[in-house]
Amino acid sequence: MTNQNFRFTKKHEWVLPLNENRARIGITDHAQQELGDIVFFENGEIGDQLAAEDSIGVIESVKAASEVYSPLTGKIVKVNENLEDEPELINNDPLESGWLLEIEYSHPEELENLLSEADYQSFINEGEE
């Protein structure tokens, strides 16, 4: 089990609210397993304004390249610089040291549209849409 504050999307991103208007974003363990060995992450820039569902970057693995989408509307305020030299952190620890970026979100109600861990696990078990 993860921290109960984690929220998930059906596109396999996770969100961890850090305070009342800031959240950390990454991809789920399921997503990193599907991608295989990750070799590169190209992220958005600090200061980029995002709408929910906007691309925040591309993860490249030995199998494929995959877009990552912002679950929330807001502004990128921090990127995980460790991924530049160690993209494998996404594989090794996707919910902790493999986080992608932090966003200052402007619509907290969007968090309510995201899945709980139990709902996300059910979604995976039922098969993806």
Coordinates of N, CA and C in Angstrom, one line a residue:
M1 N 0.8 -1.2 0.0 CA 0.0 0.0 0.0 C 0.9 1.3 0.0
T2 N 0.4 2.3 -0.6 CA 1.1 3.6 -0.7 C 0.5 4.5 0.4
N3 N 1.0 5.7 0.4 CA 0.5 6.8 1.2 C -1.0 7.0 0.8
Q4 N -1.9 7.1 1.7 CA -3.3 7.3 1.4 C -3.6 8.5 0.6
N5 N -2.7 9.5 0.6 CA -2.9 10.7 -0.1 C -2.7 10.6 -1.6
F6 N -2.0 9.6 -2.0 CA -1.8 9.4 -3.5 C -3.1 9.3 -4.2
R7 N -3.2 9.9 -5.4 CA -4.3 9.8 -6.3 C -3.8 9.3 -7.7
F8 N -4.6 8.7 -8.5 CA -4.1 8.0 -9.7 C -5.0 8.4 -10.9
T9 N -4.5 8.3 -12.1 CA -5.3 8.5 -13.3 C -5.4 7.2 -14.0
K10 N -6.3 7.1 -15.0 CA -6.5 5.9 -15.8 C -5.4 5.8 -16.9
K11 N -4.6 6.9 -17.0 CA -3.4 6.9 -17.9 C -2.1 6.5 -17.1
H12 N -2.3 6.2 -15.9 CA -1.2 5.6 -15.1 C -0.2 6.7 -14.5
E13 N -0.7 7.9 -14.3 CA 0.1 8.9 -13.5 C -0.4 8.8 -12.1
W14 N 0.5 9.3 -11.2 CA 0.0 9.5 -9.8 C 0.3 10.9 -9.4
V15 N -0.5 11.3 -8.4 CA -0.4 12.7 -7.8 C -0.3 12.5 -6.3
L16 N 0.6 13.2 -5.7 CA 0.7 13.3 -4.3 C 0.7 14.7 -3.9
P17 N -0.5 15.2 -3.3 CA -0.5 16.6 -2.8 C 0.5 16.8 -1.7
L18 N 1.3 17.8 -1.8 CA 2.3 18.2 -0.8 C 1.8 19.2 0.2
N19 N 0.9 20.1 -0.3 CA 0.3 21.1 0.6 C -1.0 21.5 -0.2
E20 N -1.5 22.7 0.2 CA -2.8 23.0 -0.3 C -2.8 23.4 -1.8
N21 N -1.7 23.7 -2.4 CA -1.7 24.1 -3.8 C -0.5 23.5 -4.6
R22 N 0.2 22.5 -4.0 CA 1.4 22.0 -4.7 C 1.3 20.4 -4.6
A23 N 1.6 19.8 -5.7 CA 1.6 18.4 -5.8 C 2.8 17.8 -6.6
R24 N 3.2 16.6 -6.3 CA 4.2 15.9 -7.0 C 3.5 14.9 -7.9
I25 N 4.1 14.7 -9.1 CA 3.5 13.9 -10.2 C 4.6 12.9 -10.6
G26 N 4.1 11.7 -10.9 CA 5.0 10.6 -11.4 C 4.1 9.6 -12.2
I27 N 4.8 8.5 -12.6 CA 4.0 7.4 -13.2 C 4.0 6.3 -12.2
T28 N 3.0 5.4 -12.4 CA 2.8 4.3 -11.5 C 3.7 3.2 -11.7
D29 N 3.8 2.3 -10.7 CA 4.6 1.1 -10.9 C 4.1 0.2 -12.0
H30 N 2.8 0.2 -12.2 CA 2.2 -0.6 -13.4 C 2.8 0.0 -14.7
A31 N 2.8 1.3 -14.8 CA 3.2 2.0 -16.0 C 4.7 1.7 -16.3
Q32 N 5.6 1.8 -15.3 CA 7.0 1.5 -15.5 C 7.2 0.1 -15.9
Q33 N 6.5 -0.8 -15.3 CA 6.6 -2.2 -15.7 C 6.2 -2.5 -17.1
E34 N 5.2 -1.8 -17.6 CA 4.8 -2.0 -19.0 C 5.8 -1.4 -19.9
L35 N 6.4 -0.3 -19.5 CA 7.4 0.4 -20.4 C 8.7 -0.4 -20.5
G36 N 9.1 -1.1 -19.5 CA 10.4 -1.7 -19.4 C 11.5 -0.7 -19.0
D37 N 12.7 -1.1 -19.3 CA 13.8 -0.2 -18.8 C 13.8 1.2 -19.4
I38 N 13.6 2.2 -18.5 CA 13.5 3.6 -19.0 C 14.9 4.1 -19.2
V39 N 15.1 4.8 -20.3 CA 16.5 5.3 -20.7 C 16.5 6.8 -20.7
F40 N 15.3 7.5 -20.7 CA 15.4 8.9 -20.9 C 14.0 9.5 -20.5
F41 N 14.0 10.7 -19.8 CA 12.8 11.4 -19.6 C 13.0 12.8 -20.0
E42 N 12.1 13.3 -20.9 CA 12.1 14.7 -21.4 C 10.9 15.3 -20.8
N43 N 11.2 16.3 -19.9 CA 10.1 16.9 -19.1 C 9.9 18.4 -19.6
G44 N 8.7 18.9 -19.2 CA 8.4 20.3 -19.4 C 9.4 21.2 -18.6
E45 N 9.3 22.5 -18.8 CA 10.2 23.4 -18.2 C 9.5 24.1 -16.9
I46 N 10.3 24.4 -16.0 CA 9.8 25.2 -14.8 C 9.2 26.5 -15.4
G47 N 7.9 26.7 -14.9 CA 7.2 27.9 -15.3 C 6.2 27.6 -16.4
D48 N 6.3 26.4 -17.0 CA 5.3 26.0 -18.0 C 3.9 26.0 -17.4
Q49 N 2.9 26.6 -18.0 CA 1.5 26.5 -17.6 C 0.9 25.3 -18.3
L50 N 0.1 24.5 -17.5 CA -0.5 23.3 -18.0 C -2.0 23.3 -17.7
A51 N -2.7 22.7 -18.6 CA -4.1 22.4 -18.3 C -4.1 20.9 -18.0
A52 N -5.1 20.4 -17.3 CA -5.2 19.0 -17.0 C -5.3 18.3 -18.4
E53 N -4.6 17.2 -18.5 CA -4.5 16.4 -19.7 C -3.4 16.9 -20.7
D54 N -2.8 18.0 -20.4 CA -1.6 18.5 -21.2 C -0.4 17.5 -21.0
S55 N 0.4 17.4 -22.1 CA 1.6 16.6 -21.9 C 2.6 17.3 -21.0
I56 N 3.2 16.6 -20.1 CA 4.3 17.1 -19.3 C 5.6 16.6 -19.7
G57 N 5.6 15.7 -20.6 CA 6.9 15.1 -21.1 C 6.8 13.8 -21.8
V58 N 7.9 13.2 -22.1 CA 8.0 11.9 -22.8 C 9.0 11.0 -22.0
I59 N 8.5 9.8 -21.8 CA 9.4 8.8 -21.2 C 9.8 7.9 -22.3
E60 N 11.1 7.7 -22.5 CA 11.6 6.7 -23.5 C 12.2 5.5 -22.8
S61 N 11.7 4.4 -23.3 CA 12.2 3.1 -22.7 C 12.8 2.3 -23.9
V62 N 13.3 1.1 -23.5 CA 13.9 0.2 -24.6 C 12.7 -0.3 -25.4
K63 N 11.5 -0.3 -25.0 CA 10.3 -0.7 -25.7 C 9.6 0.3 -26.5
A64 N 9.5 1.6 -26.0 CA 8.7 2.6 -26.6 C 9.0 3.9 -26.0
A65 N 8.3 4.9 -26.6 CA 8.3 6.3 -26.1 C 6.8 6.6 -25.7
S66 N 6.6 7.1 -24.5 CA 5.3 7.3 -24.1 C 5.1 8.7 -23.5
E67 N 4.0 9.4 -23.9 CA 3.7 10.7 -23.3 C 3.2 10.6 -21.9
V68 N 3.5 11.5 -21.1 CA 3.0 11.6 -19.7 C 2.2 12.9 -19.6
Y69 N 1.0 12.8 -19.0 CA 0.0 13.9 -19.0 C -0.2 14.4 -17.6
S70 N -0.4 15.7 -17.5 CA -0.7 16.3 -16.2 C -2.1 16.0 -15.8
P71 N -2.2 15.5 -14.6 CA -3.6 15.2 -14.0 C -4.3 16.5 -13.6
L72 N -3.5 17.6 -13.4 CA -4.0 18.8 -12.8 C -3.6 20.0 -13.7
T73 N -4.4 21.1 -13.5 CA -4.1 22.4 -14.1 C -3.2 23.2 -13.2
G74 N -2.2 23.8 -13.8 CA -1.3 24.6 -12.9 C 0.0 24.9 -13.6
K75 N 1.0 25.1 -12.8 CA 2.3 25.6 -13.3 C 3.4 24.6 -12.8
I76 N 4.4 24.2 -13.7 CA 5.5 23.4 -13.2 C 6.4 24.3 -12.4
V77 N 6.7 23.8 -11.1 CA 7.5 24.6 -10.2 C 8.8 23.9 -9.9
K78 N 8.9 22.6 -10.2 CA 10.1 21.9 -9.9 C 10.2 20.6 -10.8
V79 N 11.3 20.3 -11.2 CA 11.5 19.0 -12.0 C 12.6 18.2 -11.2
N80 N 12.4 16.9 -11.4 CA 13.4 16.0 -10.7 C 14.6 15.9 -11.6
E81 N 15.6 16.7 -11.2 CA 16.9 16.8 -12.0 C 17.7 15.5 -11.9
N82 N 17.4 14.7 -10.9 CA 18.2 13.4 -10.8 C 17.9 12.5 -12.0
L83 N 16.7 12.7 -12.7 CA 16.4 11.8 -13.8 C 17.2 12.0 -15.0
E84 N 17.8 13.2 -15.1 CA 18.7 13.5 -16.2 C 19.8 12.5 -16.3
D85 N 20.4 12.2 -15.2 CA 21.6 11.2 -15.2 C 21.1 9.8 -14.8
E86 N 20.0 9.7 -14.1 CA 19.5 8.4 -13.6 C 18.0 8.2 -13.9
P87 N 17.7 8.0 -15.2 CA 16.3 7.8 -15.5 C 15.8 6.5 -15.0
E88 N 16.7 5.6 -14.7 CA 16.3 4.3 -14.1 C 15.6 4.4 -12.7
L89 N 15.7 5.6 -12.1 CA 15.0 5.8 -10.8 C 13.5 5.6 -11.0
I90 N 13.0 5.9 -12.2 CA 11.6 5.7 -12.5 C 11.2 4.3 -12.4
N91 N 12.1 3.4 -12.9 CA 11.8 1.9 -12.8 C 12.0 1.5 -11.3
N92 N 13.1 1.9 -10.7 CA 13.5 1.4 -9.4 C 12.6 1.9 -8.3
D93 N 12.1 3.1 -8.4 CA 11.3 3.6 -7.2 C 10.3 4.7 -7.8
P94 N 9.3 4.2 -8.6 CA 8.4 5.2 -9.2 C 7.6 6.1 -8.3
L95 N 7.3 5.7 -7.1 CA 6.5 6.5 -6.2 C 7.3 7.3 -5.3
E96 N 8.6 7.2 -5.3 CA 9.4 8.0 -4.4 C 10.5 8.8 -5.2
S97 N 11.7 8.2 -5.3 CA 12.8 8.9 -5.9 C 12.6 9.1 -7.4
G98 N 11.7 8.3 -8.0 CA 11.5 8.4 -9.5 C 10.3 9.4 -9.9
W99 N 10.0 10.3 -8.9 CA 8.9 11.3 -9.3 C 9.4 12.1 -10.4
L100 N 8.5 12.7 -11.2 CA 8.8 13.5 -12.4 C 8.9 15.0 -12.2
L101 N 7.9 15.6 -11.6 CA 7.9 17.0 -11.4 C 6.9 17.4 -10.3
E102 N 7.0 18.7 -9.9 CA 6.0 19.2 -9.0 C 5.3 20.4 -9.7
I103 N 4.0 20.5 -9.4 CA 3.1 21.4 -10.0 C 2.4 22.3 -8.9
E104 N 2.3 23.5 -9.2 CA 1.5 24.4 -8.3 C 0.1 24.4 -9.0
Y105 N -0.8 23.7 -8.4 CA -2.1 23.6 -9.1 C -3.1 24.7 -8.7
S106 N -4.0 25.0 -9.7 CA -4.9 26.1 -9.5 C -6.3 25.7 -9.3
H107 N -6.6 24.4 -9.5 CA -8.0 23.9 -9.4 C -8.0 22.7 -8.5
P108 N -8.0 22.9 -7.1 CA -8.0 21.7 -6.2 C -9.1 20.7 -6.4
E109 N -10.2 21.2 -6.9 CA -11.3 20.3 -7.2 C -11.0 19.1 -8.2
E110 N -9.9 19.4 -9.0 CA -9.5 18.3 -9.9 C -9.0 17.1 -9.2
L111 N -8.5 17.2 -8.0 CA -8.1 16.1 -7.2 C -9.2 15.1 -7.0
E112 N -10.4 15.6 -6.8 CA -11.6 14.8 -6.5 C -11.9 13.9 -7.7
N113 N -11.5 14.2 -8.9 CA -11.7 13.4 -10.1 C -10.8 12.3 -10.3
L114 N -9.7 12.2 -9.5 CA -8.7 11.2 -9.6 C -9.1 10.0 -8.7
L115 N -8.5 8.8 -9.1 CA -8.8 7.6 -8.4 C -8.0 7.4 -7.1
S116 N -8.7 6.7 -6.2 CA -8.0 6.3 -4.9 C -7.1 5.1 -5.3
E117 N -6.2 4.7 -4.4 CA -5.4 3.5 -4.8 C -6.3 2.3 -5.0
A118 N -7.3 2.1 -4.2 CA -8.1 0.9 -4.3 C -8.9 0.9 -5.7
D119 N -9.4 2.1 -6.1 CA -10.0 2.2 -7.4 C -9.1 2.0 -8.5
Y120 N -7.8 2.5 -8.4 CA -6.8 2.3 -9.4 C -6.5 0.8 -9.6
Q121 N -6.3 0.1 -8.4 CA -6.0 -1.3 -8.5 C -7.1 -2.1 -9.2
S122 N -8.4 -1.7 -8.9 CA -9.5 -2.3 -9.5 C -9.5 -2.1 -11.0
F123 N -9.2 -0.9 -11.4 CA -9.1 -0.5 -12.8 C -8.0 -1.4 -13.5
I124 N -6.9 -1.5 -12.9 CA -5.8 -2.4 -13.5 C -6.3 -3.8 -13.6
N125 N -6.9 -4.3 -12.5 CA -7.3 -5.7 -12.5 C -8.4 -6.0 -13.5
E126 N -9.2 -5.0 -13.8 CA -10.3 -5.2 -14.8 C -9.8 -5.1 -16.2
G127 N -8.6 -4.6 -16.4 CA -8.1 -4.4 -17.7 C -8.3 -3.0 -18.2
E128 N -7.4 -2.4 -18.8 CA -7.4 -1.0 -19.2 C -8.4 -0.8 -20.3
E129 N -8.9 0.4 -20.3 CA -9.9 0.8 -21.3 C -9.2 1.1 -22.6

